[in-house]
C-alpha positions as CSV (number, residue, x, y, z in Angstrom):
1,M,-137.9,200.0,-16.8
2,R,-135.1,202.4,-15.9
3,R,-135.5,201.6,-12.2
4,F,-135.5,197.8,-12.9
5,L,-132.3,198.2,-14.9
6,L,-130.6,200.1,-12.0
7,I,-131.7,197.4,-9.5
8,A,-130.4,194.7,-11.8
9,V,-127.0,196.4,-12.3
10,S,-126.7,196.9,-8.5
11,L,-127.3,193.3,-7.8
12,V,-124.8,192.2,-10.4
13,A,-122.2,194.6,-9.0
14,S,-122.8,193.3,-5.5
15,F,-122.1,189.7,-6.6
16,T,-119.1,190.5,-8.7
17,N,-117.5,193.0,-6.2
18,P,-118.6,191.8,-2.7
19,V,-117.9,193.9,0.3
20,F,-115.9,191.7,2.6
21,A,-117.0,191.6,6.2
22,N,-113.4,190.8,6.9
23,D,-111.0,192.2,4.4
24,H,-107.5,191.1,3.7
25,N,-106.6,194.7,2.9
26,N,-107.8,196.0,6.4
27,L,-104.9,195.6,8.8
28,D,-105.2,194.9,12.5
29,S,-102.3,194.7,15.0
30,G,-101.1,191.1,15.4
31,R,-102.5,189.8,12.2
32,P,-99.8,189.1,11.5
33,L,-97.5,192.1,12.2
34,S,-97.6,194.8,15.0
35,F,-99.2,197.8,13.3
36,D,-102.7,198.9,12.6
37,D,-104.1,200.8,9.6
38,A,-106.4,203.7,10.2
39,E,-109.6,201.9,9.0
40,S,-112.2,200.9,11.6
41,L,-114.5,197.9,11.5
42,G,-117.8,198.7,9.8
43,F,-120.8,199.8,12.0
44,G,-122.7,196.8,13.2
45,E,-120.0,194.3,12.0
46,Q,-118.3,191.8,14.3
47,S,-115.1,189.9,13.9
48,I,-113.2,187.1,15.7
49,E,-109.4,187.0,15.2
50,F,-107.1,184.3,16.5
51,G,-103.5,183.4,15.9
52,T,-100.6,181.3,17.1
53,G,-96.9,181.5,16.8
54,L,-93.6,179.9,17.6
55,V,-91.3,182.2,19.6
56,F,-87.5,181.8,19.6
57,P,-86.1,184.0,22.4
58,E,-82.3,184.6,22.4
59,N,-80.5,182.1,24.7
60,S,-83.8,180.6,25.9
61,N,-86.2,177.7,25.2
62,V,-88.7,177.8,22.3
63,G,-92.1,179.1,23.3
64,G,-95.6,179.4,22.0
65,E,-97.9,182.4,21.8
66,F,-101.6,182.5,21.2
67,E,-103.9,185.5,20.5
68,L,-107.7,185.7,20.6
69,E,-109.6,188.9,19.9
70,Y,-113.2,189.9,19.5
71,L,-114.0,193.1,17.6
72,N,-117.4,194.9,17.4
73,G,-118.3,198.0,15.4
74,I,-120.5,199.5,18.1
75,I,-120.5,203.0,16.5
76,R,-119.8,204.5,13.2
77,N,-116.1,204.8,12.6
78,G,-115.3,203.0,15.9
79,H,-115.1,199.5,17.3
80,I,-114.2,197.8,20.6
81,I,-111.5,195.1,21.0
82,I,-111.5,192.4,23.7
83,G,-108.6,190.1,23.8
84,I,-106.4,187.6,25.7
85,D,-102.9,186.3,24.9
86,P,-101.9,183.0,26.5
87,Q,-98.3,181.8,26.2
88,V,-96.3,178.7,27.1
89,G,-92.6,177.8,27.0
90,G,-89.7,180.2,26.6
91,R,-90.3,184.0,26.5
92,V,-88.3,187.1,26.7
93,N,-87.4,188.7,30.1
94,S,-88.5,185.7,32.0
95,D,-87.2,182.2,33.1
96,D,-90.8,181.0,33.5
97,T,-91.9,178.3,31.0
98,D,-95.2,177.3,32.5
99,F,-98.5,177.9,30.8
100,D,-99.8,181.5,31.3
101,V,-103.4,182.4,30.5
102,G,-102.2,185.9,29.7
103,N,-103.7,189.3,30.4
104,L,-107.2,190.2,29.4
105,S,-107.3,193.5,27.4
106,V,-110.1,195.9,26.5
107,G,-109.6,198.4,23.8
108,F,-111.3,201.1,21.7
109,F,-110.5,202.1,18.1
110,Y,-111.8,205.3,16.4
111,N,-111.2,206.6,12.9
112,F,-111.3,210.4,12.6
113,N,-111.4,210.7,8.8
114,R,-111.0,208.9,5.5
115,E,-107.9,209.5,3.4
116,Y,-108.5,212.3,0.8
117,D,-106.2,214.2,-1.6
118,N,-102.9,214.5,0.3
119,V,-104.5,214.1,3.8
120,P,-103.8,210.8,5.5
121,A,-106.5,208.8,7.3
122,F,-106.1,209.3,11.1
123,A,-107.2,207.1,13.9
124,I,-106.5,206.5,17.6
125,R,-106.5,203.3,19.6
126,T,-106.5,202.8,23.3
127,D,-105.9,199.5,25.2
128,L,-106.2,198.6,28.8
129,G,-104.5,195.4,30.0
130,L,-105.7,193.7,33.2
131,P,-103.4,191.6,35.4
132,T,-105.1,188.3,34.9
133,G,-102.0,186.3,33.9
134,N,-99.5,184.6,36.2
135,N,-97.8,187.0,38.6
136,G,-99.8,189.8,37.0
137,R,-99.6,193.2,38.7
138,G,-100.7,196.7,37.9
139,L,-102.5,197.9,34.8
140,D,-101.0,198.2,31.3
141,F,-102.3,201.1,29.3
142,R,-101.4,201.8,25.6
143,L,-102.3,204.9,23.6
144,R,-101.6,204.5,19.8
145,G,-101.9,207.2,17.2
146,I,-102.3,206.0,13.6
147,A,-101.9,207.6,10.2
148,S,-102.4,205.8,6.9
149,K,-101.5,207.2,3.5
150,T,-101.5,205.9,-0.1
151,V,-98.2,206.4,-1.9
152,G,-98.3,206.0,-5.7
153,Q,-101.0,203.9,-7.1
154,F,-101.3,200.8,-4.8
155,D,-98.7,201.2,-2.0
156,R,-99.8,202.4,1.5
157,V,-97.7,203.4,4.5
158,H,-99.0,203.3,8.1
159,L,-97.3,205.2,10.9
160,N,-98.1,204.0,14.5
161,L,-96.9,206.0,17.5
162,D,-97.3,204.3,20.9
163,L,-97.1,205.3,24.5
164,N,-97.1,202.3,26.9
165,I,-97.7,202.8,30.6
166,N,-97.5,200.3,33.4
167,T,-99.0,201.4,36.8
168,D,-96.9,198.9,38.9
169,P,-93.8,197.7,37.1
170,D,-91.5,195.1,38.5
171,N,-88.2,196.3,40.0
172,G,-85.8,197.3,37.2
173,Y,-88.6,197.7,34.6
174,R,-89.9,200.8,32.9
175,A,-93.2,202.4,33.8
176,F,-93.2,204.4,30.5
177,S,-92.1,203.0,27.1
178,P,-92.7,204.8,23.8
179,A,-92.5,203.0,20.4
180,A,-92.8,203.9,16.7
181,I,-93.6,201.5,13.9
182,L,-93.8,202.2,10.2
183,G,-95.9,199.7,8.3
184,Y,-96.2,199.1,4.6
185,S,-98.9,197.2,2.6
186,R,-99.6,196.5,-1.0
187,P,-102.2,194.3,-2.7
188,I,-100.6,191.4,-4.7
189,G,-101.8,190.8,-8.2
190,Y,-104.1,193.9,-8.5
191,P,-105.9,194.7,-10.7
192,K,-106.2,191.2,-12.1
193,R,-107.0,189.9,-8.6
194,F,-107.7,191.4,-5.2
195,D,-107.6,188.8,-2.5
196,R,-104.0,189.0,-1.2
197,T,-102.0,191.7,0.6
198,F,-98.3,191.9,1.4
199,L,-97.2,193.6,4.6
200,A,-93.8,194.7,6.0
201,E,-92.8,196.8,9.0
202,M,-89.8,198.5,10.6
203,G,-90.0,199.9,14.2
204,V,-88.2,201.1,17.2
205,I,-89.4,199.7,20.5
206,T,-88.2,200.8,24.0
207,G,-87.0,197.8,26.0
208,D,-88.8,196.8,29.2
209,N,-85.6,196.8,31.2
210,S,-84.8,200.2,32.7
211,N,-81.1,199.7,32.0
212,G,-81.8,198.6,28.5
213,G,-82.0,200.4,25.2
214,V,-84.2,200.0,22.2
215,L,-85.1,197.0,20.1
216,I,-85.3,197.2,16.3
217,R,-88.5,195.4,15.1
218,T,-88.7,194.1,11.5
219,G,-91.2,191.8,9.9
220,M,-93.1,190.8,6.8
221,G,-96.3,188.8,6.1
222,I,-99.2,187.9,3.9
223,R,-103.0,188.3,4.4
224,Q,-105.0,186.0,2.1
225,Q,-108.8,186.2,1.6
226,I,-110.2,182.6,1.5
227,N,-113.9,183.4,1.3
228,R,-116.2,186.4,1.7
229,Q,-115.8,186.6,5.5
230,G,-112.5,184.8,6.2
231,V,-108.8,185.8,6.0
232,I,-105.7,183.8,6.9
233,D,-102.4,185.4,7.7
234,F,-98.9,184.3,8.2
235,G,-95.7,186.2,8.8
236,I,-92.2,186.4,10.4
237,E,-91.3,189.1,12.9
238,G,-88.1,189.8,14.9
239,D,-86.9,192.1,17.6
240,I,-83.2,192.9,17.5
241,A,-81.7,194.0,20.8
242,T,-79.2,196.9,20.8
243,N,-78.2,196.5,24.5
244,S,-77.0,193.6,26.6
245,H,-79.8,194.1,29.1
246,D,-82.4,193.4,26.4
247,Q,-83.2,190.1,24.6
248,S,-83.7,189.5,20.9
249,Q,-86.4,187.2,19.6
250,L,-87.9,185.8,16.4
251,K,-91.5,184.9,15.9
252,L,-93.2,182.7,13.2
253,K,-96.9,183.6,13.1
254,I,-100.1,182.3,11.6
255,G,-103.7,183.3,12.1
256,Y,-107.3,183.4,11.0
257,S,-110.0,186.1,11.1
258,F,-113.7,185.9,10.2
259,G,-116.4,188.4,10.2
260,F,-120.1,188.2,10.8
């Protein structure tokens, strides 16, 4: 009888508190802001994430960006990422407005530890971009260190430190460009409901132009659980140039992710 009761309680708990295959509270770069949290995809889980956005570059035509990524939890605490990022219309640092299929990227994410006591969760992400887009040249490599920490009862902060390397930059462009982004997340409506998360970010991005300076990145967004496996997101993100050689831009973004 005791075993039967334990099984019954477990089944009820699983229906009332489902484990989402794609969780609004797990944060991936691009959905909708630029930072990652330190949580990996579950072992054996898969996810497809896609998004689109309007881009308003300074002193240029309006453009459109698209993102498509496939994630697969191939090992415990780790997953691979395969993505592509087409674009059309106006874009920063270019006069080209033709459709560009974008660069194919392959990445790997690994979580070292869960958060406990005062120790943050730590993770690392690496991405390799292949020159498959228009006028593509060289390889783009990014190494990202990630730390996530709960502050107070519900608030979390996420520090992302990046090193970007291009093996064959255009004349006048940087081969090495570091960046730092501080992200913030908080569930909205908790504990009465747990299906929506607010996000914000502030970052310092090195400009691509070798004569340029840094760009200040700011953004905010929402991730909304719509069913057990699906999440929609929307946000606004901007880069503010601090040097005349760089170009500011504003992005309006919306996306959808589903796990299986």
